[in-house]
PDB file of C-alpha atoms in Angstrom:
ATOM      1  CA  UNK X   1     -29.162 -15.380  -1.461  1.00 47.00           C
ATOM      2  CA  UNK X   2     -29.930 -11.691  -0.408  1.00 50.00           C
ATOM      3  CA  UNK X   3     -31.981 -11.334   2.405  1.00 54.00           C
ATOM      4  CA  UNK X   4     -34.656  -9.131   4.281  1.00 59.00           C
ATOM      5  CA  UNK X   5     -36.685  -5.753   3.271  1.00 67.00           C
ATOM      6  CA  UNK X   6     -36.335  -4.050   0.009  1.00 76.00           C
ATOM      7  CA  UNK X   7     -35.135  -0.963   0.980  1.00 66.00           C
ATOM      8  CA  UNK X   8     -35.198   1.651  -2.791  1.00 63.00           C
ATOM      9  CA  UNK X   9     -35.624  -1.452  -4.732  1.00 69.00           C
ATOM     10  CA  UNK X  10     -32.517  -3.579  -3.509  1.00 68.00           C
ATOM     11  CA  UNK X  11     -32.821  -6.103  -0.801  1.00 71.00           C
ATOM     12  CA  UNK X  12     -31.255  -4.819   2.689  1.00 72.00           C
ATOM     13  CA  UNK X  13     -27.777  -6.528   2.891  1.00 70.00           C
ATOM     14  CA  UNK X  14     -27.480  -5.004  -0.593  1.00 76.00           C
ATOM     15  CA  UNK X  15     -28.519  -1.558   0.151  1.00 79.00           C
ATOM     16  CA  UNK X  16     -26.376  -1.929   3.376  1.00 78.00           C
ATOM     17  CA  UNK X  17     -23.774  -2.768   1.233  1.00 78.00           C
ATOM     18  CA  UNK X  18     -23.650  -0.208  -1.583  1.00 81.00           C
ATOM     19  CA  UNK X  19     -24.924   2.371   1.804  1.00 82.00           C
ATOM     20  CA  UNK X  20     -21.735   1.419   3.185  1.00 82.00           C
ATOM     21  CA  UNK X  21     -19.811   2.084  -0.049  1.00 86.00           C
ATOM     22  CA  UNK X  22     -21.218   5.628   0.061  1.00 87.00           C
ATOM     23  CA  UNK X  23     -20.044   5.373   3.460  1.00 87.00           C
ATOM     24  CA  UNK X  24     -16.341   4.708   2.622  1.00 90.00           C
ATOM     25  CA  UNK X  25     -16.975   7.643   0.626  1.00 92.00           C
ATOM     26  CA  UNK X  26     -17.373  10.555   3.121  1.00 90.00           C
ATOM     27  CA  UNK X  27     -14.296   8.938   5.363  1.00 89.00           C
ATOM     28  CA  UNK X  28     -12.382   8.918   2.519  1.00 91.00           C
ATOM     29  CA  UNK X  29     -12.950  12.687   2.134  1.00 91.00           C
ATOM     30  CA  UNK X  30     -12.742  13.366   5.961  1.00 86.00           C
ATOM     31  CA  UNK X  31      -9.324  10.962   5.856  1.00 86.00           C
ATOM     32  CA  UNK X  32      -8.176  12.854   2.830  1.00 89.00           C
ATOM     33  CA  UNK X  33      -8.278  16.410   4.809  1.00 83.00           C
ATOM     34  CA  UNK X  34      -5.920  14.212   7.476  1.00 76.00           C
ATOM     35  CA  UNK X  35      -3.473  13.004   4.366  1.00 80.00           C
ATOM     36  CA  UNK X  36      -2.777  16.648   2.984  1.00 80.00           C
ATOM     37  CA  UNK X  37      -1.644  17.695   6.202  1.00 76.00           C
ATOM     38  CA  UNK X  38      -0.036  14.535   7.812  1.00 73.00           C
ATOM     39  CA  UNK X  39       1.700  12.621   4.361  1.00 76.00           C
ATOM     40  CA  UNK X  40       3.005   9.219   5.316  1.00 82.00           C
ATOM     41  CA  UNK X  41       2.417   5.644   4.109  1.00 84.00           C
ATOM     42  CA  UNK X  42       0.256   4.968   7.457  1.00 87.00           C
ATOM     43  CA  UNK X  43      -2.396   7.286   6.267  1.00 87.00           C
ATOM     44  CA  UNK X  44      -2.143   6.448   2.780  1.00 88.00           C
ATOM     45  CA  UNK X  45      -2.706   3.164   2.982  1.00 90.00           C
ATOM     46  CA  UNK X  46      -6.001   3.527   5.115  1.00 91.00           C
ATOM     47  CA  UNK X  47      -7.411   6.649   2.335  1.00 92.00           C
ATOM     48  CA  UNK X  48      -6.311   3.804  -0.266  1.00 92.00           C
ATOM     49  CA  UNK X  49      -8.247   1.312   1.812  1.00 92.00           C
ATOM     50  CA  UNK X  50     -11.408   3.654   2.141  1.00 93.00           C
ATOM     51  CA  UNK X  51     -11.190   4.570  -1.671  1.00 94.00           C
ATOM     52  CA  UNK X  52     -11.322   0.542  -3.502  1.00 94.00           C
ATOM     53  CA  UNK X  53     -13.390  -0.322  -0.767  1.00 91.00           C
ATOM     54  CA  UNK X  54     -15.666   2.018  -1.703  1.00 93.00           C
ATOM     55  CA  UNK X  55     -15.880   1.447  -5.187  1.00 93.00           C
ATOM     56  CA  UNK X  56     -15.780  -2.326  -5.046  1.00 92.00           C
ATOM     57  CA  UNK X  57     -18.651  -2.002  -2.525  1.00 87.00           C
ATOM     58  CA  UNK X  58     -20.749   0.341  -4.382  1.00 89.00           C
ATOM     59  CA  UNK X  59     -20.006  -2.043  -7.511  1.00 92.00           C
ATOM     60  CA  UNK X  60     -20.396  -5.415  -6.110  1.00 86.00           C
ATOM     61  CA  UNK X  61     -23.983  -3.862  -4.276  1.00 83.00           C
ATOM     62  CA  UNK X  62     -24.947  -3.306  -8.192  1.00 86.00           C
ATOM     63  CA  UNK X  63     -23.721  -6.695  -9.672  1.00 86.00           C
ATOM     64  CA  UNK X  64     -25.390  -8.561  -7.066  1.00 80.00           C
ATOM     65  CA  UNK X  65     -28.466  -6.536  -7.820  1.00 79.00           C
ATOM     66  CA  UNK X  66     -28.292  -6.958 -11.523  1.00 85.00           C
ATOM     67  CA  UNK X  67     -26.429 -10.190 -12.137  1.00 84.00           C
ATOM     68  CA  UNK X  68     -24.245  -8.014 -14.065  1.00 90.00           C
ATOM     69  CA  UNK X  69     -21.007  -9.416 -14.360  1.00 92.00           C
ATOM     70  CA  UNK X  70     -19.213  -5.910 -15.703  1.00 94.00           C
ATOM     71  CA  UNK X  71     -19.849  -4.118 -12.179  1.00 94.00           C
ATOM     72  CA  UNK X  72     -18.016  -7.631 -10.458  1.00 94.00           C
ATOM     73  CA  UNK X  73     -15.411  -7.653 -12.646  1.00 95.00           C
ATOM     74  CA  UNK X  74     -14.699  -3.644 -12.048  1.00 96.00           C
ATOM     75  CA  UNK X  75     -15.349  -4.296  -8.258  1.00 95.00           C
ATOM     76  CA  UNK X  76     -12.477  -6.552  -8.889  1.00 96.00           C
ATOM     77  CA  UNK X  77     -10.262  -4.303 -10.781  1.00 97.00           C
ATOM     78  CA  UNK X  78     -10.427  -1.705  -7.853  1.00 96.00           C
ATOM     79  CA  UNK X  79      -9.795  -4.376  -4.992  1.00 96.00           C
ATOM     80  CA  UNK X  80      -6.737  -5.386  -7.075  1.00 96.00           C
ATOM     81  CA  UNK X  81      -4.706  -1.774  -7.495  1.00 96.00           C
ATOM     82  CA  UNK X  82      -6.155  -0.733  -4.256  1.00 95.00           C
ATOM     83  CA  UNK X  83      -3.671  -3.561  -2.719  1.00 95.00           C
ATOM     84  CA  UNK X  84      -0.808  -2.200  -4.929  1.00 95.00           C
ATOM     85  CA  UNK X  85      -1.680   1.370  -3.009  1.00 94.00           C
ATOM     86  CA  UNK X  86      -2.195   0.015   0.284  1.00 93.00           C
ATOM     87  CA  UNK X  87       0.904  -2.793  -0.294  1.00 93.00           C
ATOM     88  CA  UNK X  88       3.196   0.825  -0.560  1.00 91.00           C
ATOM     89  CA  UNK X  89       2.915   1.126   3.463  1.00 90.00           C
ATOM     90  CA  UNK X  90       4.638  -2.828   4.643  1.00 90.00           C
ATOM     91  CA  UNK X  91       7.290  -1.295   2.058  1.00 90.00           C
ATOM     92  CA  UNK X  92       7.958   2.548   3.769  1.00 86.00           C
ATOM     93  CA  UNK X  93      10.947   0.934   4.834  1.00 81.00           C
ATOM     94  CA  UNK X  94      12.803   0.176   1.373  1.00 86.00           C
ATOM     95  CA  UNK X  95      14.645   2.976  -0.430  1.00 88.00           C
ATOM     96  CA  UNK X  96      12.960   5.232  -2.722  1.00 86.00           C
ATOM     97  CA  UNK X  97      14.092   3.625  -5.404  1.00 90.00           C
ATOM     98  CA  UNK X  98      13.234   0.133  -3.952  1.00 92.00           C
ATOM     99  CA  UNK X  99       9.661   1.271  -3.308  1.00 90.00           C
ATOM    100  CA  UNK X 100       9.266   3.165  -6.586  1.00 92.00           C
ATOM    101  CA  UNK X 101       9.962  -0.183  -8.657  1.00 95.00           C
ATOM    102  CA  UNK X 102       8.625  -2.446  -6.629  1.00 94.00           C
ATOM    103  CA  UNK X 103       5.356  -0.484  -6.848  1.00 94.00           C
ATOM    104  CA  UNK X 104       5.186  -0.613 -10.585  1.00 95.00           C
ATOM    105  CA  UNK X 105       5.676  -4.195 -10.801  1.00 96.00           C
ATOM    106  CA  UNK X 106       2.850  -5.240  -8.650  1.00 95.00           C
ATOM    107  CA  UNK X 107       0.678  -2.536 -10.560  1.00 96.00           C
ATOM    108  CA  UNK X 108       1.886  -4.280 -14.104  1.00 97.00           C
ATOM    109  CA  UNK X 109       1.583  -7.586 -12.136  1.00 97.00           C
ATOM    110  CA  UNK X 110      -2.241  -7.400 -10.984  1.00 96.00           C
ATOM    111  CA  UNK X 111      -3.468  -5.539 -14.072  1.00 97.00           C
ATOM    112  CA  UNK X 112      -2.198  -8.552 -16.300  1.00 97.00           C
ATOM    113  CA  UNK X 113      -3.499 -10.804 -13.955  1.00 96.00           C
ATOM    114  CA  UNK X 114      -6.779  -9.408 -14.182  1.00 97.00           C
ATOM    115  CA  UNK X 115      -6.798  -9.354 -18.065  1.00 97.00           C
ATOM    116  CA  UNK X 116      -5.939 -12.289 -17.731  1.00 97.00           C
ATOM    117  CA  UNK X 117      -9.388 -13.103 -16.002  1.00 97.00           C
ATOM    118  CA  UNK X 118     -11.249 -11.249 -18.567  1.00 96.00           C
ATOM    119  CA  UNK X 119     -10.387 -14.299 -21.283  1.00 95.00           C
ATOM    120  CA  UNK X 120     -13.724 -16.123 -20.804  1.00 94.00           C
ATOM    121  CA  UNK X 121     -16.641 -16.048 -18.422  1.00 93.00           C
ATOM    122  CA  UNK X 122     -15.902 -19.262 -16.614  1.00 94.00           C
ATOM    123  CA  UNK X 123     -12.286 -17.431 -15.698  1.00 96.00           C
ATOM    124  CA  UNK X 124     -14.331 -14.147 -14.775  1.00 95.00           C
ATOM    125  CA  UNK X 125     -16.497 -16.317 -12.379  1.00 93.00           C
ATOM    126  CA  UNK X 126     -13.496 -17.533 -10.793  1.00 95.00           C
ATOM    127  CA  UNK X 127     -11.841 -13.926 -10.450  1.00 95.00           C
ATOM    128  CA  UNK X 128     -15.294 -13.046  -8.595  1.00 90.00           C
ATOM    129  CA  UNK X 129     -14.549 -15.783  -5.583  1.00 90.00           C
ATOM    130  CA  UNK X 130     -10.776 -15.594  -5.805  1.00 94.00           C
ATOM    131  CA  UNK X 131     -10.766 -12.265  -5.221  1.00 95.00           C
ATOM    132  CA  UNK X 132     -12.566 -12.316  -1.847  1.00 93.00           C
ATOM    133  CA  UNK X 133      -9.456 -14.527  -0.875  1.00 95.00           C
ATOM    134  CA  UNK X 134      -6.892 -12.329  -2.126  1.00 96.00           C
ATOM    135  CA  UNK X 135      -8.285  -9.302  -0.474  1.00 94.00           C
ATOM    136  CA  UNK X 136      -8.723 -11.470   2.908  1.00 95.00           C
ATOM    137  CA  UNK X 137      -4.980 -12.229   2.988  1.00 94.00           C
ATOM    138  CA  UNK X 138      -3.114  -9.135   1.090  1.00 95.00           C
ATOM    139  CA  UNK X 139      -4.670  -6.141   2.597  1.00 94.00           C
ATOM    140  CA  UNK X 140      -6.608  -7.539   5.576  1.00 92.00           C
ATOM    141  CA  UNK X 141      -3.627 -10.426   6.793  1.00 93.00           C
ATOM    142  CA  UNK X 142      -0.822  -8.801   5.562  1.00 94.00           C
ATOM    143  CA  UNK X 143      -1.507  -4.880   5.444  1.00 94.00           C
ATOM    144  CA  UNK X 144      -4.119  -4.783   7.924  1.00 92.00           C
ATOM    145  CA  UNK X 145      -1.659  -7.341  10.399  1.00 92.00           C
ATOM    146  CA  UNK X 146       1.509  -5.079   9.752  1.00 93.00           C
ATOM    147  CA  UNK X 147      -0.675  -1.698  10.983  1.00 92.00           C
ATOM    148  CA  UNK X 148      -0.991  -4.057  13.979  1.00 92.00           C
ATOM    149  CA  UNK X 149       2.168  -5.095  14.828  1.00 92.00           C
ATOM    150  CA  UNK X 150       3.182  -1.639  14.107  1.00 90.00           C
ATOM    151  CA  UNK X 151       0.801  -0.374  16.524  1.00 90.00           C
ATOM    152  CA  UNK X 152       1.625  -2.909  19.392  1.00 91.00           C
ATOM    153  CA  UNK X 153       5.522  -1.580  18.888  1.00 91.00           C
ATOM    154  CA  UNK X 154       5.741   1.602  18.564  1.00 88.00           C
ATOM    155  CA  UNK X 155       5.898   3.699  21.554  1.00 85.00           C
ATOM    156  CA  UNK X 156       4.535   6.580  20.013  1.00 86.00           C
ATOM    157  CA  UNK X 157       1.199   7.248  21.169  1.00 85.00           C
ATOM    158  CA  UNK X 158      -0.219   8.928  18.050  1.00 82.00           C
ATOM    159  CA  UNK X 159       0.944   6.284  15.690  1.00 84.00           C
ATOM    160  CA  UNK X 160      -0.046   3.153  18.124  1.00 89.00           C
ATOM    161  CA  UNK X 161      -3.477   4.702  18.105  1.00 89.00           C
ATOM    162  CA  UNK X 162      -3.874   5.394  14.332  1.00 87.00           C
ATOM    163  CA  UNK X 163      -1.626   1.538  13.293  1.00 90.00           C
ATOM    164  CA  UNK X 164      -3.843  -0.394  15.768  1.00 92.00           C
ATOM    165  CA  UNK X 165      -7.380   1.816  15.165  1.00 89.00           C
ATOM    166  CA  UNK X 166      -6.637   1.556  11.830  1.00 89.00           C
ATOM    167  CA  UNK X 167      -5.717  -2.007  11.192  1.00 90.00           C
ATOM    168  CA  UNK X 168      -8.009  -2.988  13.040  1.00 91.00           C
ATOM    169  CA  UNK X 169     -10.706  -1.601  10.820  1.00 89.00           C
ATOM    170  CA  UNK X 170      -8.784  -3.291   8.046  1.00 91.00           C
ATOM    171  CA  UNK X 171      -8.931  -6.646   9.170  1.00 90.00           C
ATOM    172  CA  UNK X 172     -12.663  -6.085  10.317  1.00 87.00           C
ATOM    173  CA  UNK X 173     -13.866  -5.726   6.146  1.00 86.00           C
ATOM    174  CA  UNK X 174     -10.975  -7.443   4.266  1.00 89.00           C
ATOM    175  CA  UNK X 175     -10.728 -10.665   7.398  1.00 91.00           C
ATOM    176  CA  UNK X 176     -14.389 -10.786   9.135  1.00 89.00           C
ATOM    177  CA  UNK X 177     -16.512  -9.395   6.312  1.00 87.00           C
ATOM    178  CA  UNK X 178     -14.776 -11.497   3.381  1.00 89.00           C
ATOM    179  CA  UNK X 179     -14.926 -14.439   5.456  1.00 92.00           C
ATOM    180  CA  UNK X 180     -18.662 -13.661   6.610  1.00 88.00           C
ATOM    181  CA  UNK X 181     -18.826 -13.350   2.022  1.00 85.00           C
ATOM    182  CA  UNK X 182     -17.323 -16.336   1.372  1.00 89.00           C
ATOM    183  CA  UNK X 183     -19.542 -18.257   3.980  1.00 88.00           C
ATOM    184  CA  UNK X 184     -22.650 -16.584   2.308  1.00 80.00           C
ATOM    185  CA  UNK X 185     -23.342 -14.616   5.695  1.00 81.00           C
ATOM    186  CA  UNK X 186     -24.199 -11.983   3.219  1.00 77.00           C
ATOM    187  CA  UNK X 187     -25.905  -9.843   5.927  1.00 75.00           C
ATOM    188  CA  UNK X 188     -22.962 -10.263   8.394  1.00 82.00           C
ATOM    189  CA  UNK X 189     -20.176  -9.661   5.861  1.00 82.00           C
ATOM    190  CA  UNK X 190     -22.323  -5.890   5.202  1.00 77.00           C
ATOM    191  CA  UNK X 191     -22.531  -5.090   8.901  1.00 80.00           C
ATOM    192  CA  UNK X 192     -18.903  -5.879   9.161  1.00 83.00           C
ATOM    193  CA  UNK X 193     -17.693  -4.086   6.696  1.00 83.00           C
ATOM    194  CA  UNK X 194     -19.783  -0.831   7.788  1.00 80.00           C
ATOM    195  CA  UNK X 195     -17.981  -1.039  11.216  1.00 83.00           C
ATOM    196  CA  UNK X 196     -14.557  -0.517   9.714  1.00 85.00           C
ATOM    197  CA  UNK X 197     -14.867   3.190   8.829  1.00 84.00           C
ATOM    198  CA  UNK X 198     -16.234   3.887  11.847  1.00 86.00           C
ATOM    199  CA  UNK X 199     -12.779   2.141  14.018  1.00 86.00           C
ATOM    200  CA  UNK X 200     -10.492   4.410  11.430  1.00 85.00           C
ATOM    201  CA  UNK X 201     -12.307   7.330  11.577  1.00 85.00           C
ATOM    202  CA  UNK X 202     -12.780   6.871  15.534  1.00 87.00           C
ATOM    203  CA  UNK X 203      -8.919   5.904  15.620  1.00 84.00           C
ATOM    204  CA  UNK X 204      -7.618   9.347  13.549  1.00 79.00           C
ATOM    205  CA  UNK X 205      -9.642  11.677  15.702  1.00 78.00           C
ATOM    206  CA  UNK X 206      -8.642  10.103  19.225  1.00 80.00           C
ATOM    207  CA  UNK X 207      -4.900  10.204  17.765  1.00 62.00           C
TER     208      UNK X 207
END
């Protein structure tokens, strides 16, 4: 259940969470600046991070709030073809053509899958906790864990600062704060996943 002051009419770990959406937001913009002048997959992936996390946030702030099951299921949508975005860095290394196709198959792949969720309510209610999961282990496992290793093995010190500031703050939302969700910590999850920003953006300017 949501917990503590009402803060503009939405309990606090709410408004924390939609705050931190807005958040997500402005470090999208500031990462955005970084991306037009520095294009690779590294940076990509974290302004494709900052932009579904945003949205979801902001969305799943005002489902919670409403008991609105439109703003989950769209929280969902974004969570699902922001992993296809962020799923384009673990695959720099393929050929163009490689990446290009393999790209538009997990697009095709998650959109069906979440039409495929949109059959009955019962299914929709089961997208809404699945996809907590799915985010957990695709971007914040998988993504966020290859910016890691990347990090930890490159000798570079630009890109060891920006793979390693910037996973981490990956794996703190899609590991700590899903897994603070999913446990009901609602509070926790919020805090959580308003520290993340804050390690990428800290990460890019150091770097």
């Amino acid at each position: 259940e949501s917990a503590g002051p009402i803060i503009l009419g939405f309990h606090f770990d709410i408004f924390l969470m939609i705050a931190s959406g807005v958040f997500y937001v402005l470090a999208a913009l500031f990462v955005w600046n970084s991306y037009k002048k520095e294009k690779n997959e590294l940076v990509g992936a974290l302004l494709a991070f900052l932009v579904y996390q945003a949205m979801s946030m902001m969305l799943m702030g005002l489902g919670m709030s409403t008991m609105n099951m439109i703003y989950m299921n769209l929280a969902s949508l974004s969570i699902l073809i922001g992993s296809v975005y962020m799923l384009k860095f673990p695959m720099s290394s393929f050929s163009k053509g490689t990446r290009k196709i393999s790209f538009m198959i997990s697009l095709i792949v998650v959109i069906a899958a979440f039409l495929w969720f949109m059959q009955t309510e019962e299914l929709q209610m089961t997208l809404e906790h699945a996809i907590l999961w799915y985010d957990l282990i695709i971007n914040g496992v998988f993504v966020g864990g290859f910016m890691m290793i990347l990090g930890i093995r490159t000798a570079e010190r630009w890109l060891k600062v920006k793979a390693l500031g910037g996973g981490s703050g990956v794996v703190a939302c899609c590991v700590a704060a899903n897994s603070a969700m999913i446990g009901g910590a609602f509070l926790t999850s919020s805090v959580f996943a308003f520290l993340a920003p804050v390690i990428i953006l800290t990460s890019l300017v150091i770097a």
